[in-house]
Amino acid sequence: MMNLKEYYDKDFSNCVKVHMRADMNGVFVYGAILYDFTAFTAFTAFYVSETDYHLPFFKELLEQLEYGKTEFQFNNDVTFPKDFPGEFETSGPFDFKLKARFYGDTDWLDKDRIKSSTRVFIYSETDLHDNEIAELKEHATTLGHNLQFRSKKFMMERRKREITVSLN
């Protein structure tokens, strides 16, 4: 059975994952900027490995996220989708470049032309109470984010469904 970190790593396998980290007042939170070249959109996902964070920490994480302005530290690691109907070209790590071209197309699509959606995923080893998740999602909305909070509760429910499907 997979743990939450493995779900974080596995999810969004159709996207290019540019792995990065954000400095949250001395605490590094690892994440990825995900580029879906097929849908021509980008979004972010974070993995918080610590188990003892509280609601204010997650609110602050969202407050520091400003589309096109927040600076992330590139981890020199990119994960490419296995089933992409085209090719990728990269250069870096300084002034990182990423382009994609679909088979049969003459144009390259540069990551910088892809607009960020407001979608944010947080995978957290800290479980928040339902009312805290509702408060966090409301706070995210006021900041312009569309948040999906995934914790051990998410993992346990997903595992149940996967076991049920594999038994049928």
Coordinates of N, CA and C in Angstrom, one line a residue:
M1 N 0.8 -1.2 0.0 CA 0.0 0.0 0.0 C 0.9 1.2 0.0
M2 N 0.4 2.2 -0.7 CA 1.2 3.5 -0.8 C 0.9 4.4 0.4
N3 N 2.0 5.1 0.7 CA 1.9 6.2 1.7 C 1.5 7.5 1.0
L4 N 1.3 8.5 1.8 CA 0.9 9.8 1.3 C 2.0 10.4 0.3
K5 N 3.2 10.3 0.7 CA 4.3 10.8 -0.2 C 4.3 10.1 -1.5
E6 N 4.0 8.8 -1.5 CA 4.0 8.1 -2.8 C 2.8 8.5 -3.6
Y7 N 1.7 8.9 -3.0 CA 0.5 9.4 -3.8 C 0.9 10.8 -4.4
Y8 N 1.6 11.6 -3.6 CA 2.1 12.9 -4.0 C 3.0 12.7 -5.3
D9 N 3.9 11.7 -5.2 CA 4.8 11.5 -6.3 C 4.1 10.9 -7.5
K10 N 3.1 10.1 -7.3 CA 2.4 9.4 -8.4 C 1.3 10.3 -9.1
D11 N 0.7 11.1 -8.3 CA -0.4 11.9 -8.9 C 0.1 12.9 -9.9
F12 N -0.8 13.2 -10.9 CA -0.5 14.2 -12.0 C 0.6 13.6 -12.9
S13 N 0.6 12.4 -13.2 CA 1.6 11.7 -14.0 C 1.6 12.2 -15.5
N14 N 0.5 13.0 -15.8 CA 0.4 13.5 -17.2 C 1.1 14.9 -17.3
C15 N 1.7 15.4 -16.2 CA 2.3 16.7 -16.2 C 3.8 16.6 -16.0
V16 N 4.5 17.6 -16.5 CA 5.9 17.8 -16.2 C 6.0 18.4 -14.8
K17 N 6.7 17.8 -13.9 CA 6.9 18.2 -12.6 C 8.2 18.8 -12.4
V18 N 8.2 20.1 -12.2 CA 9.5 20.9 -11.9 C 9.6 21.0 -10.4
H19 N 10.4 20.2 -9.8 CA 10.5 20.1 -8.3 C 11.3 21.3 -7.8
M20 N 10.7 21.8 -6.7 CA 11.3 23.0 -6.1 C 11.0 23.0 -4.6
R21 N 11.4 24.0 -3.9 CA 11.1 24.1 -2.5 C 10.9 25.6 -2.2
A22 N 10.1 25.9 -1.2 CA 9.8 27.2 -0.8 C 10.3 27.4 0.6
D23 N 10.9 28.5 0.9 CA 11.3 28.9 2.3 C 10.2 29.5 3.0
M24 N 9.7 28.9 4.1 CA 8.6 29.4 4.9 C 9.2 29.8 6.2
N25 N 9.8 31.0 6.2 CA 10.4 31.5 7.5 C 11.4 30.5 8.1
G26 N 12.3 29.9 7.2 CA 13.3 29.0 7.7 C 12.9 27.5 7.6
V27 N 11.6 27.3 7.3 CA 11.1 25.9 7.1 C 11.0 25.7 5.6
F28 N 11.6 24.7 5.1 CA 11.5 24.4 3.7 C 10.4 23.4 3.4
V29 N 9.5 23.8 2.5 CA 8.4 23.0 2.1 C 8.7 22.6 0.7
Y30 N 8.6 21.3 0.4 CA 8.9 20.8 -0.9 C 7.7 20.7 -1.8
G31 N 7.8 21.0 -3.0 CA 6.7 21.0 -3.9 C 7.1 20.9 -5.4
A32 N 6.1 21.1 -6.2 CA 6.4 21.1 -7.7 C 5.5 22.1 -8.3
I33 N 6.0 22.7 -9.4 CA 5.2 23.4 -10.3 C 4.9 22.4 -11.4
L34 N 3.6 22.2 -11.7 CA 3.2 21.1 -12.6 C 2.7 21.8 -13.9
Y35 N 3.3 21.4 -15.0 CA 2.9 21.9 -16.3 C 2.2 20.9 -17.1
D36 N 0.9 21.2 -17.4 CA 0.1 20.3 -18.2 C 0.1 20.9 -19.6
F37 N 1.0 20.4 -20.5 CA 1.1 21.0 -21.8 C -0.1 20.7 -22.7
T38 N -0.7 19.6 -22.4 CA -1.9 19.2 -23.1 C -3.1 20.2 -22.9
A39 N -3.3 20.5 -21.6 CA -4.3 21.4 -21.2 C -3.9 22.9 -21.2
F40 N -2.6 23.1 -21.4 CA -2.0 24.4 -21.5 C -2.2 25.2 -20.2
T41 N -2.0 24.5 -19.0 CA -2.2 25.1 -17.7 C -1.1 24.6 -16.8
A42 N -0.8 25.4 -15.7 CA 0.1 25.0 -14.7 C -0.5 25.2 -13.4
F43 N 0.0 24.5 -12.4 CA -0.5 24.6 -11.0 C 0.6 24.1 -10.1
T44 N 0.3 24.2 -8.8 CA 1.3 23.9 -7.8 C 0.8 22.8 -6.9
A45 N 1.8 22.0 -6.4 CA 1.5 21.0 -5.3 C 2.6 21.0 -4.4
F46 N 2.3 20.8 -3.1 CA 3.3 20.8 -2.0 C 3.1 19.5 -1.2
Y47 N 4.2 19.1 -0.7 CA 4.2 18.0 0.3 C 4.9 18.4 1.6
V48 N 4.1 18.3 2.7 CA 4.5 18.8 4.0 C 4.7 17.5 4.8
S49 N 6.0 17.2 5.1 CA 6.3 15.9 5.7 C 6.1 15.9 7.2
E50 N 6.2 17.1 7.8 CA 6.0 17.1 9.3 C 4.6 16.9 9.7
T51 N 4.5 16.3 10.9 CA 3.2 15.9 11.4 C 2.6 16.8 12.5
D52 N 3.3 17.8 12.8 CA 2.8 18.6 13.9 C 2.5 20.1 13.6
Y53 N 2.2 20.4 12.3 CA 1.9 21.8 11.9 C 0.4 22.0 12.2
H54 N 0.1 23.3 12.4 CA -1.3 23.7 12.7 C -1.8 24.6 11.6
L55 N -3.0 24.9 11.7 CA -3.7 25.7 10.7 C -3.0 27.0 10.3
P56 N -2.4 27.8 11.3 CA -1.7 29.0 10.9 C -0.5 28.8 9.9
F57 N 0.2 27.7 10.0 CA 1.3 27.4 9.1 C 0.7 27.2 7.7
F58 N -0.4 26.5 7.5 CA -0.9 26.3 6.2 C -1.5 27.6 5.6
K59 N -2.1 28.4 6.4 CA -2.6 29.7 6.0 C -1.4 30.6 5.5
E60 N -0.3 30.6 6.2 CA 0.9 31.4 5.8 C 1.5 30.8 4.5
L61 N 1.5 29.6 4.4 CA 2.0 29.0 3.1 C 1.2 29.5 1.9
L62 N -0.1 29.5 2.1 CA -1.0 30.1 1.0 C -0.8 31.6 0.8
E63 N -0.6 32.3 1.9 CA -0.4 33.7 1.8 C 0.9 34.1 1.1
Q64 N 1.9 33.3 1.1 CA 3.1 33.5 0.4 C 3.1 33.2 -1.0
L65 N 2.0 32.5 -1.5 CA 1.9 32.1 -2.9 C 1.3 33.1 -3.7
E66 N 2.1 33.8 -4.5 CA 1.5 34.8 -5.5 C 1.9 34.4 -6.9
Y67 N 0.9 34.2 -7.7 CA 1.2 33.7 -9.1 C 2.1 34.6 -9.9
G68 N 3.2 34.0 -10.4 CA 4.1 34.8 -11.2 C 5.1 35.6 -10.4
K69 N 4.9 35.7 -9.1 CA 5.8 36.5 -8.2 C 6.6 35.7 -7.2
T70 N 6.0 34.6 -6.7 CA 6.7 33.8 -5.6 C 7.9 33.2 -6.2
E71 N 9.0 33.3 -5.5 CA 10.3 32.7 -5.9 C 10.5 31.4 -5.3
F72 N 10.6 30.3 -6.1 CA 10.9 29.0 -5.6 C 12.3 28.7 -5.9
Q73 N 12.9 27.8 -5.1 CA 14.3 27.3 -5.3 C 14.2 26.0 -6.1
F74 N 14.7 26.0 -7.3 CA 14.7 24.9 -8.2 C 15.6 23.8 -7.6
N75 N 15.1 22.5 -7.5 CA 15.9 21.4 -7.0 C 16.7 20.7 -8.0
N76 N 16.8 21.2 -9.2 CA 17.6 20.6 -10.3 C 17.0 19.2 -10.6
D77 N 15.7 19.1 -10.5 CA 15.0 17.8 -10.7 C 13.7 18.1 -11.4
V78 N 13.5 17.3 -12.5 CA 12.3 17.4 -13.3 C 11.8 16.0 -13.6
T79 N 10.5 15.8 -13.5 CA 9.9 14.5 -13.8 C 9.1 14.7 -15.0
F80 N 9.3 13.9 -16.1 CA 8.5 14.0 -17.3 C 7.5 12.9 -17.4
P81 N 6.3 13.2 -18.0 CA 5.3 12.2 -18.2 C 5.8 11.1 -19.1
K82 N 5.4 9.9 -18.8 CA 5.8 8.7 -19.6 C 5.1 8.6 -20.9
D83 N 3.8 9.1 -20.9 CA 3.0 8.9 -22.2 C 2.7 10.3 -22.8
F84 N 3.7 11.1 -23.1 CA 3.4 12.3 -23.7 C 3.6 12.2 -25.2
P85 N 2.6 12.6 -26.0 CA 2.7 12.5 -27.5 C 3.5 13.5 -28.1
G86 N 4.8 13.6 -27.7 CA 5.7 14.6 -28.2 C 7.0 14.5 -27.6
E87 N 7.7 15.6 -27.6 CA 9.1 15.7 -27.0 C 9.3 16.9 -26.2
F88 N 10.3 16.9 -25.3 CA 10.6 18.0 -24.4 C 12.0 18.5 -24.7
E89 N 12.3 19.7 -24.4 CA 13.6 20.3 -24.4 C 13.8 21.1 -23.2
T90 N 14.9 20.9 -22.5 CA 15.2 21.7 -21.3 C 16.6 22.2 -21.3
S91 N 16.8 23.2 -20.5 CA 18.2 23.8 -20.3 C 18.2 24.4 -18.9
G92 N 19.3 24.5 -18.3 CA 19.4 25.0 -17.0 C 20.6 24.4 -16.3
P93 N 20.6 24.5 -15.0 CA 19.6 24.8 -14.0 C 19.4 26.3 -13.8
F94 N 20.4 27.1 -14.1 CA 20.2 28.6 -14.0 C 19.4 29.1 -15.2
D95 N 18.4 29.9 -14.9 CA 17.6 30.4 -16.0 C 16.9 29.2 -16.7
F96 N 16.3 28.4 -15.9 CA 15.7 27.1 -16.3 C 14.7 27.3 -17.5
K97 N 14.9 26.5 -18.5 CA 14.0 26.6 -19.7 C 13.3 25.2 -19.9
L98 N 12.1 25.2 -20.3 CA 11.3 24.0 -20.6 C 10.4 24.3 -21.8
K99 N 10.5 23.4 -22.8 CA 9.6 23.5 -24.0 C 9.1 22.2 -24.3
A100 N 7.9 22.1 -24.9 CA 7.4 20.9 -25.4 C 6.9 21.1 -26.9
R101 N 6.9 20.0 -27.6 CA 6.4 20.0 -29.0 C 5.7 18.7 -29.2
F102 N 4.5 18.8 -29.7 CA 3.7 17.6 -29.9 C 4.1 17.0 -31.3
Y103 N 4.1 15.7 -31.4 CA 4.5 15.1 -32.7 C 3.6 15.6 -33.8
G104 N 4.3 16.0 -34.9 CA 3.6 16.5 -36.1 C 3.4 18.0 -36.0
D105 N 3.7 18.6 -34.9 CA 3.6 20.1 -34.8 C 4.9 20.7 -35.0
T106 N 4.9 21.9 -35.6 CA 6.2 22.6 -35.9 C 6.6 23.6 -34.8
D107 N 5.6 23.9 -33.9 CA 5.8 24.9 -32.9 C 6.2 24.3 -31.5
W108 N 7.1 24.9 -30.9 CA 7.5 24.5 -29.5 C 6.6 25.4 -28.6
L109 N 6.1 24.8 -27.5 CA 5.4 25.5 -26.5 C 6.3 25.7 -25.3
D110 N 6.6 27.0 -25.0 CA 7.5 27.4 -23.9 C 6.6 27.4 -22.6
K111 N 7.2 26.9 -21.5 CA 6.5 26.9 -20.2 C 6.1 28.3 -19.8
D112 N 6.9 29.3 -20.2 CA 6.6 30.7 -19.8 C 5.3 31.2 -20.5
R113 N 4.8 30.6 -21.5 CA 3.6 31.0 -22.2 C 2.4 30.3 -21.5
I114 N 2.6 29.4 -20.6 CA 1.5 28.7 -19.9 C 1.1 29.5 -18.7
K115 N -0.2 29.8 -18.6 CA -0.7 30.6 -17.5 C -0.9 29.7 -16.3
S116 N -0.7 30.2 -15.1 CA -0.9 29.4 -13.9 C -2.4 29.4 -13.6
S117 N -2.9 28.3 -13.3 CA -4.3 28.2 -12.8 C -4.2 28.6 -11.3
T118 N -5.3 28.7 -10.7 CA -5.3 29.0 -9.2 C -5.4 27.7 -8.4
R119 N -5.2 26.6 -9.0 CA -5.3 25.3 -8.3 C -4.0 25.0 -7.5
V120 N -4.2 24.7 -6.2 CA -3.1 24.4 -5.3 C -3.5 23.1 -4.6
F121 N -2.5 22.2 -4.5 CA -2.7 21.0 -3.8 C -1.7 21.0 -2.7
I122 N -2.2 20.6 -1.5 CA -1.3 20.4 -0.3 C -1.5 19.0 0.2
Y123 N -0.4 18.2 0.1 CA -0.4 16.9 0.7 C 0.3 17.0 2.0
S124 N -0.4 16.7 3.1 CA 0.2 17.0 4.4 C 0.1 15.8 5.3
E125 N 1.2 15.5 6.0 CA 1.2 14.4 7.0 C 0.5 14.8 8.3
T126 N 0.2 16.1 8.4 CA -0.6 16.7 9.5 C -2.1 16.6 9.1
D127 N -2.8 15.9 9.9 CA -4.3 15.9 9.7 C -4.9 17.1 10.4
L128 N -5.7 17.8 9.7 CA -6.5 18.9 10.2 C -7.9 18.4 10.5
H129 N -8.6 19.0 11.4 CA -10.0 18.7 11.6 C -10.8 19.3 10.4
D130 N -12.0 18.7 10.2 CA -12.8 19.1 9.1 C -13.1 20.6 9.1
N131 N -13.4 21.2 10.3 CA -13.7 22.6 10.4 C -12.4 23.4 10.0
E132 N -11.2 22.9 10.3 CA -10.0 23.6 10.0 C -9.8 23.6 8.5
I133 N -10.1 22.5 7.9 CA -9.9 22.4 6.4 C -10.9 23.3 5.8
A134 N -12.1 23.4 6.2 CA -13.1 24.3 5.7 C -12.6 25.8 5.8
E135 N -12.0 26.1 7.0 CA -11.5 27.5 7.2 C -10.3 27.7 6.3
L136 N -9.4 26.7 6.1 CA -8.3 26.9 5.3 C -8.7 27.1 3.8
K137 N -9.7 26.3 3.4 CA -10.2 26.5 2.0 C -10.8 27.8 1.8
E138 N -11.6 28.3 2.8 CA -12.2 29.6 2.7 C -11.1 30.7 2.6
H139 N -10.1 30.5 3.4 CA -8.9 31.5 3.4 C -8.2 31.5 2.1
A140 N -8.1 30.3 1.5 CA -7.4 30.1 0.2 C -8.3 30.9 -0.9
T141 N -9.6 30.7 -0.8 CA -10.4 31.4 -1.7 C -10.3 32.9 -1.7
T142 N -10.2 33.5 -0.5 CA -10.0 34.9 -0.3 C -8.7 35.4 -0.9
L143 N -7.7 34.5 -1.0 CA -6.4 34.8 -1.6 C -6.4 34.5 -3.1
G144 N -7.4 34.0 -3.6 CA -7.5 33.7 -5.1 C -7.0 32.3 -5.4
H145 N -6.9 31.4 -4.4 CA -6.5 30.0 -4.7 C -7.7 29.1 -4.6
N146 N -7.6 28.0 -5.4 CA -8.6 26.9 -5.3 C -7.8 25.7 -4.7
L147 N -8.0 25.5 -3.5 CA -7.2 24.5 -2.7 C -7.8 23.2 -2.6
Q148 N -7.0 22.2 -2.7 CA -7.3 20.8 -2.4 C -6.3 20.3 -1.3
F149 N -6.8 20.0 -0.1 CA -6.0 19.6 1.0 C -6.1 18.1 1.1
R150 N -4.9 17.4 1.0 CA -4.9 16.0 1.1 C -4.0 15.5 2.2
S151 N -4.5 14.8 3.1 CA -3.8 14.4 4.3 C -3.9 12.9 4.5
K152 N -3.6 12.4 5.7 CA -3.7 10.9 5.9 C -5.2 10.5 5.7
K153 N -6.1 11.3 6.0 CA -7.5 11.0 5.8 C -7.8 10.7 4.3
F154 N -7.2 11.5 3.4 CA -7.3 11.3 2.0 C -6.7 10.0 1.6
M155 N -5.5 9.7 2.2 CA -4.8 8.5 1.9 C -5.6 7.2 2.3
M156 N -6.1 7.3 3.5 CA -6.9 6.1 4.0 C -8.1 5.8 3.1
E157 N -8.8 6.9 2.7 CA -10.0 6.7 1.9 C -9.6 6.2 0.5
R158 N -8.6 6.7 0.0 CA -8.1 6.3 -1.3 C -7.7 4.8 -1.3
R159 N -7.0 4.4 -0.3 CA -6.6 3.0 -0.1 C -7.8 2.1 -0.1
K160 N -8.8 2.5 0.7 CA -10.0 1.7 0.7 C -10.6 1.4 -0.7
R161 N -10.7 2.5 -1.4 CA -11.2 2.4 -2.8 C -10.4 1.5 -3.7
E162 N -9.1 1.6 -3.5 CA -8.2 0.8 -4.4 C -8.3 -0.6 -4.0
I163 N -8.4 -0.9 -2.7 CA -8.6 -2.3 -2.3 C -9.9 -2.9 -2.8
T164 N -10.9 -2.1 -2.7 CA -12.3 -2.5 -3.2 C -12.2 -2.8 -4.7
V165 N -11.6 -1.9 -5.5 CA -11.5 -2.1 -6.9 C -10.7 -3.3 -7.3
S166 N -9.6 -3.6 -6.6 CA -8.8 -4.7 -6.9 C -9.4 -6.1 -6.5
L167 N -10.3 -6.0 -5.6 CA -11.0 -7.3 -5.2 C -12.1 -7.6 -6.2
N168 N -12.6 -6.7 -6.9 CA -13.8 -6.9 -7.8 C -13.3 -7.5 -9.1

